[in-house]
mmCIF file of C-alpha atoms in Angstrom:
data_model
loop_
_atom_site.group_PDB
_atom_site.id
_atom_site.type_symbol
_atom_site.label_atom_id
_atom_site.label_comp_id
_atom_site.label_asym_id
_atom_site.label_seq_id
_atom_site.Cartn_x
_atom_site.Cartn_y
_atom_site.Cartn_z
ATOM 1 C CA UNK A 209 14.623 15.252 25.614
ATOM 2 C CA UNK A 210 11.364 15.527 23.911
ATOM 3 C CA UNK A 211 9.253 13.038 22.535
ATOM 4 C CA UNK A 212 9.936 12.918 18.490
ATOM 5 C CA UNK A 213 7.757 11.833 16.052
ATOM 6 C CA UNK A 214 9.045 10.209 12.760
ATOM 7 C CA UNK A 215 6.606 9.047 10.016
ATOM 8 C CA UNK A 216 8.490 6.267 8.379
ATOM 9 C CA UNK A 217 7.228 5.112 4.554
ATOM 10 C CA UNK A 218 7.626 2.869 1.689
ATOM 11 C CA UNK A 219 6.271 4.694 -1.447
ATOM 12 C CA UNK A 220 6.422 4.392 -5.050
ATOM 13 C CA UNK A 221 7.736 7.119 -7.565
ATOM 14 C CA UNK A 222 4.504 8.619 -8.321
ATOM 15 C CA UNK A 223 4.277 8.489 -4.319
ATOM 16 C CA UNK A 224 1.567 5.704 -3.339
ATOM 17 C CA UNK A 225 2.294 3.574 -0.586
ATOM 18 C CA UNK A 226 -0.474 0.612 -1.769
ATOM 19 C CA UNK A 227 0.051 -1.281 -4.960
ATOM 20 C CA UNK A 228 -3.121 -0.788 -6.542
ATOM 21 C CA UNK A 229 -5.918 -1.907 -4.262
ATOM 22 C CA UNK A 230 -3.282 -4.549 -2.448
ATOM 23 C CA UNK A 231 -3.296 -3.376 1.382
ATOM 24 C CA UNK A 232 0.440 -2.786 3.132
ATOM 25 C CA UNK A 233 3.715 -2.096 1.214
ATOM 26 C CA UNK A 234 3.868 -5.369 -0.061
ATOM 27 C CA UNK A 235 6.156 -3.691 -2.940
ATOM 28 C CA UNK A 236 8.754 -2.897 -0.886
ATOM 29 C CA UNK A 237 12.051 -4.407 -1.787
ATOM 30 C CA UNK A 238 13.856 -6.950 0.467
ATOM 31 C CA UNK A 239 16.528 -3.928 1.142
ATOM 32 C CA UNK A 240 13.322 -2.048 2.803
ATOM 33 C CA UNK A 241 12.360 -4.566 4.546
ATOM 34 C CA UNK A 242 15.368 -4.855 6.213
ATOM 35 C CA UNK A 243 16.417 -1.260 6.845
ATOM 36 C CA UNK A 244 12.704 -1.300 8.529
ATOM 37 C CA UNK A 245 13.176 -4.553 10.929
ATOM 38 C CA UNK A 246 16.175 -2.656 11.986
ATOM 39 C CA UNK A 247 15.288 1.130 12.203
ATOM 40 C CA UNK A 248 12.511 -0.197 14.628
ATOM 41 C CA UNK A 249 14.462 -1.480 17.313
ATOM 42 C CA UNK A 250 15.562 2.287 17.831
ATOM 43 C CA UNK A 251 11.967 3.267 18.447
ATOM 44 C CA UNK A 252 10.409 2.901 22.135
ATOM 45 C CA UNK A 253 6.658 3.497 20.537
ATOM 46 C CA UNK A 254 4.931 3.772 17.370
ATOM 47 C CA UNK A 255 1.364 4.434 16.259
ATOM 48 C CA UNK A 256 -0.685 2.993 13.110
ATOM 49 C CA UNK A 257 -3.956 3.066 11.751
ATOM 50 C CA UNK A 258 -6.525 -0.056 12.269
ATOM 51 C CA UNK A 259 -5.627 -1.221 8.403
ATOM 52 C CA UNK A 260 -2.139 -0.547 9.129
ATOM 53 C CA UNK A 261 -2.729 -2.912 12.302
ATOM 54 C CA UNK A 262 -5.422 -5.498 10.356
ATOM 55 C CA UNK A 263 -2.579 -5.863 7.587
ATOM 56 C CA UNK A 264 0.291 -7.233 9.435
ATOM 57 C CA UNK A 265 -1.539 -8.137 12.824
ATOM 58 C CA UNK A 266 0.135 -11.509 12.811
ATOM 59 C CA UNK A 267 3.825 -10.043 12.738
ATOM 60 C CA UNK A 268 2.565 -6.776 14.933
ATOM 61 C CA UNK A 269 1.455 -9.763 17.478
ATOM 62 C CA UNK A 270 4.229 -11.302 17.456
ATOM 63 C CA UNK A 271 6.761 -8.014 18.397
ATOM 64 C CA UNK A 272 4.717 -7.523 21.318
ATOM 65 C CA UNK A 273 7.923 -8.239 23.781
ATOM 66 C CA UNK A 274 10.285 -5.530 22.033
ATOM 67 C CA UNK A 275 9.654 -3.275 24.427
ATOM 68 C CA UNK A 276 7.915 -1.017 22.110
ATOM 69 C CA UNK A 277 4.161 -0.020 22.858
ATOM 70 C CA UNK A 278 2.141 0.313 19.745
ATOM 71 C CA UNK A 279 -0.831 2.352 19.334
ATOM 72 C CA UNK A 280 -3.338 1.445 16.967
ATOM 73 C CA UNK A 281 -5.919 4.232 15.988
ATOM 74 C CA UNK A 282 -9.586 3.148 15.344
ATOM 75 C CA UNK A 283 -12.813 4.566 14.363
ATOM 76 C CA UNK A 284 -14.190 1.726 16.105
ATOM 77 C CA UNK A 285 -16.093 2.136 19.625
ATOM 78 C CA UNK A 286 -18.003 -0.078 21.476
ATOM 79 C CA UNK A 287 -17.839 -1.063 25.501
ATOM 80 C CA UNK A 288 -15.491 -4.360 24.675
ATOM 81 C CA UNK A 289 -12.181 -4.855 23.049
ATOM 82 C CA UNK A 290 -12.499 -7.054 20.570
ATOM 83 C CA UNK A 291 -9.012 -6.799 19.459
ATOM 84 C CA UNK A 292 -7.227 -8.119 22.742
ATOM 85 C CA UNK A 293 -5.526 -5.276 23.673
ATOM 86 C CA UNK A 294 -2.370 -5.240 26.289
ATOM 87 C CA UNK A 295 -2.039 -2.132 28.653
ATOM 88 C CA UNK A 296 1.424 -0.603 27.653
ATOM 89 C CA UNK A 297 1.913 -3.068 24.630
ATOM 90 C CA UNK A 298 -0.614 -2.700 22.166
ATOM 91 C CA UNK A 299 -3.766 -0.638 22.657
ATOM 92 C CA UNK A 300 -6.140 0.917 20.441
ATOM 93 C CA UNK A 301 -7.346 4.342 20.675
ATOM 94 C CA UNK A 302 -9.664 6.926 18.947
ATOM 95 C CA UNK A 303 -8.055 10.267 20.035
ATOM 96 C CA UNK A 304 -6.859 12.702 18.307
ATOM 97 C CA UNK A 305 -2.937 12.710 16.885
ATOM 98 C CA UNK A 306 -2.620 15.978 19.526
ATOM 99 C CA UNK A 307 -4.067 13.942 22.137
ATOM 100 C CA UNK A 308 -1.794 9.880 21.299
ATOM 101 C CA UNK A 309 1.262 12.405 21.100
ATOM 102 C CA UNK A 310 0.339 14.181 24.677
ATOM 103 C CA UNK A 311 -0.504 10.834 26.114
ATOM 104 C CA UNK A 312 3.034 9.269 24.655
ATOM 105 C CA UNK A 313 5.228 12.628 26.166
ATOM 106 C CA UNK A 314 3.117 11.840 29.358
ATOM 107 C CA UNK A 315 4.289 8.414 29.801
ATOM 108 C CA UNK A 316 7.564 9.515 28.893
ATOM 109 C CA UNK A 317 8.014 8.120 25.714
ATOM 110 C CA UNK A 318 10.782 9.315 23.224
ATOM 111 C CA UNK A 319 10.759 8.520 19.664
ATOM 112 C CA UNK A 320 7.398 7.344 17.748
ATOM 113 C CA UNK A 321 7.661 5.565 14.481
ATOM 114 C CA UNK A 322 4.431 6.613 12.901
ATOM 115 C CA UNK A 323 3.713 3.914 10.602
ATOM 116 C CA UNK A 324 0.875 4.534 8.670
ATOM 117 C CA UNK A 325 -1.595 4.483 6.249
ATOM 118 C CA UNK A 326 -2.660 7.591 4.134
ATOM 119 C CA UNK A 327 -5.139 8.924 6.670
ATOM 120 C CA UNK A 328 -2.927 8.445 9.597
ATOM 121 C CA UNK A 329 -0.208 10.328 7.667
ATOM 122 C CA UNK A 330 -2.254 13.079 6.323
ATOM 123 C CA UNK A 331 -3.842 13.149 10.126
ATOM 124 C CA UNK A 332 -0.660 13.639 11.617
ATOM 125 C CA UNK A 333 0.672 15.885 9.393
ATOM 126 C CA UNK A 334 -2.023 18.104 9.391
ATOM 127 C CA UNK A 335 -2.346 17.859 13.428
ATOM 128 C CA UNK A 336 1.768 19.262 13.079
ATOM 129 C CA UNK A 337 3.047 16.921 15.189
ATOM 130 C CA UNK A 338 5.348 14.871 13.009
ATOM 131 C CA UNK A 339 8.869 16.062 13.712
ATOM 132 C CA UNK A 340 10.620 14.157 10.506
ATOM 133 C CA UNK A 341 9.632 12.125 7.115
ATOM 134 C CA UNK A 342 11.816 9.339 6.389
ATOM 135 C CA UNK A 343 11.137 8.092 2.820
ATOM 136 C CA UNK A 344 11.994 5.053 0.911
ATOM 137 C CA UNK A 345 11.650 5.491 -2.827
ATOM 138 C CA UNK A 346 11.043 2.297 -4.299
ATOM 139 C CA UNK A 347 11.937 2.285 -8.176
ATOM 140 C CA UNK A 348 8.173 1.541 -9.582
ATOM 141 C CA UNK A 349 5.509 3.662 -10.793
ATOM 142 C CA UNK A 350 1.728 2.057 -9.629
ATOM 143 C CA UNK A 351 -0.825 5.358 -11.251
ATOM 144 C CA UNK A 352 -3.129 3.782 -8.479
ATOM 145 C CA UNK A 353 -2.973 3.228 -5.118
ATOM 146 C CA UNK A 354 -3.034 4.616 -1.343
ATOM 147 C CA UNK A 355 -1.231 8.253 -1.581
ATOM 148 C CA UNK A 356 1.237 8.630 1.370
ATOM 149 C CA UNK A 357 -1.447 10.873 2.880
ATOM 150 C CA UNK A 358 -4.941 10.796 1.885
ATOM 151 C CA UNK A 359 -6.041 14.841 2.688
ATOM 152 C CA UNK A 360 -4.830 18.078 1.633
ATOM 153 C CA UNK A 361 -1.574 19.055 3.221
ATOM 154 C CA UNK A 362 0.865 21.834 2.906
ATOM 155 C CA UNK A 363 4.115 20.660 4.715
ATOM 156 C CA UNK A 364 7.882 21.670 3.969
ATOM 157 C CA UNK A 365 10.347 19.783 4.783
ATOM 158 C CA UNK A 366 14.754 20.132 4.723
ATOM 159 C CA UNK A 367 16.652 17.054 3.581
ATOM 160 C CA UNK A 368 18.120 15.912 6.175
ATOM 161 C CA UNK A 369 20.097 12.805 4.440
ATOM 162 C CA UNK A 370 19.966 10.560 1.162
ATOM 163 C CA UNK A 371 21.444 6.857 0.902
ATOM 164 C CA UNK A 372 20.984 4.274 -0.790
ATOM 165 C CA UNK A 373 19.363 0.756 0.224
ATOM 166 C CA UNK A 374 19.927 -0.912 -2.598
ATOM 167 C CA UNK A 375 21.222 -0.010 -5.954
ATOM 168 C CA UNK A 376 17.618 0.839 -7.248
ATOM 169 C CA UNK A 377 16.476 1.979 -3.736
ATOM 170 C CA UNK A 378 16.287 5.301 -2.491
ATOM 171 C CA UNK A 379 16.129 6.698 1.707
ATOM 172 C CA UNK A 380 15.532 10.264 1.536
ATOM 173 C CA UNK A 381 15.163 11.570 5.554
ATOM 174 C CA UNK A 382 13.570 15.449 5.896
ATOM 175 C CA UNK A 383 12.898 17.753 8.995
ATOM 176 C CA UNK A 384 9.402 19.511 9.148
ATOM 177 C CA UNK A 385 10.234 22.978 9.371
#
């Protein structure tokens, strides 16, 4: 079995995954919240962007014996790591999407949660290596905000499933074809 990659978002209706200027999906209802906790555990890796990371470090931290390694992607460089990074738990990286994907498949690795934000999602996207786009809708409209990606993309996708989360709350799940 291959590795698969699954980008996994909270969005709004008009499709930004920010409130406003607020960093993280701090809109997302408590029926995401816990669909997410949960979805996770099925995941043996995942991959975010530094913001992604700097927004929920504390809780990110404190996962780090769930057996899932997380990859953090940075623009930073520098000799040191000033982040604390754990070989096979958490470690930061500035490849490419092509290259974190290879390196995953390499160590054997089979289904990535990508996690975020816009640029990591539009990076991904456009690098076509993201395998399936699971969605939650949340009912609320922001007109500003983080887009789910944050550079021109032309992707089509199959709807794989639809359910409901809450009464308000949407899951769509699509395949890249």
């Amino acid at each position: 079995m291959s590795l698969r990659v699954i980008l996994i978002a909270a969005q709004s209706l008009d499709g930004r995954i920010t409130f406003h200027d607020v960093k993280g999906a701090t809109f997302a209802s408590a029926a995401d919240r816990q669909y997410f906790r949960e979805v996770l555990r099925g995941f043996d890796c995942s991959v975010m962007g530094g913001e992604t990371f700097r927004v929920s470090e504390k809780a990110i931290r404190g996962r780090k014996d769930d057996g899932r390694l997380q990859i953090i992607m940075t623009r930073r460089s520098g000799a040191t790591d000033p982040w604390g990074s754990v070989s096979g738990v958490l470690e930061f990286s500035r490849e490419s999407p092509e290259k974190i994907i290879a390196g995953l498949k390499a160590r054997g690795k089979k289904r990535c949660a990508l996690l975020g934000g816009g640029q990591i999602y539009g990076a991904f996207l456009a690098a076509g290596v993201v395998d399936e786009v699971w969605l939650t809708v949340e009912p609320r409209i922001f007109g500003a905000g983080v887009p789910l990606t944050t550079q021109a993309v032309d992707v089509k996708l199959a709807l794989l499933d639809c359910e409901r989360l809450s009464s308000d709350t949407l899951l769509l799940k699509y395949k890249v074809t």
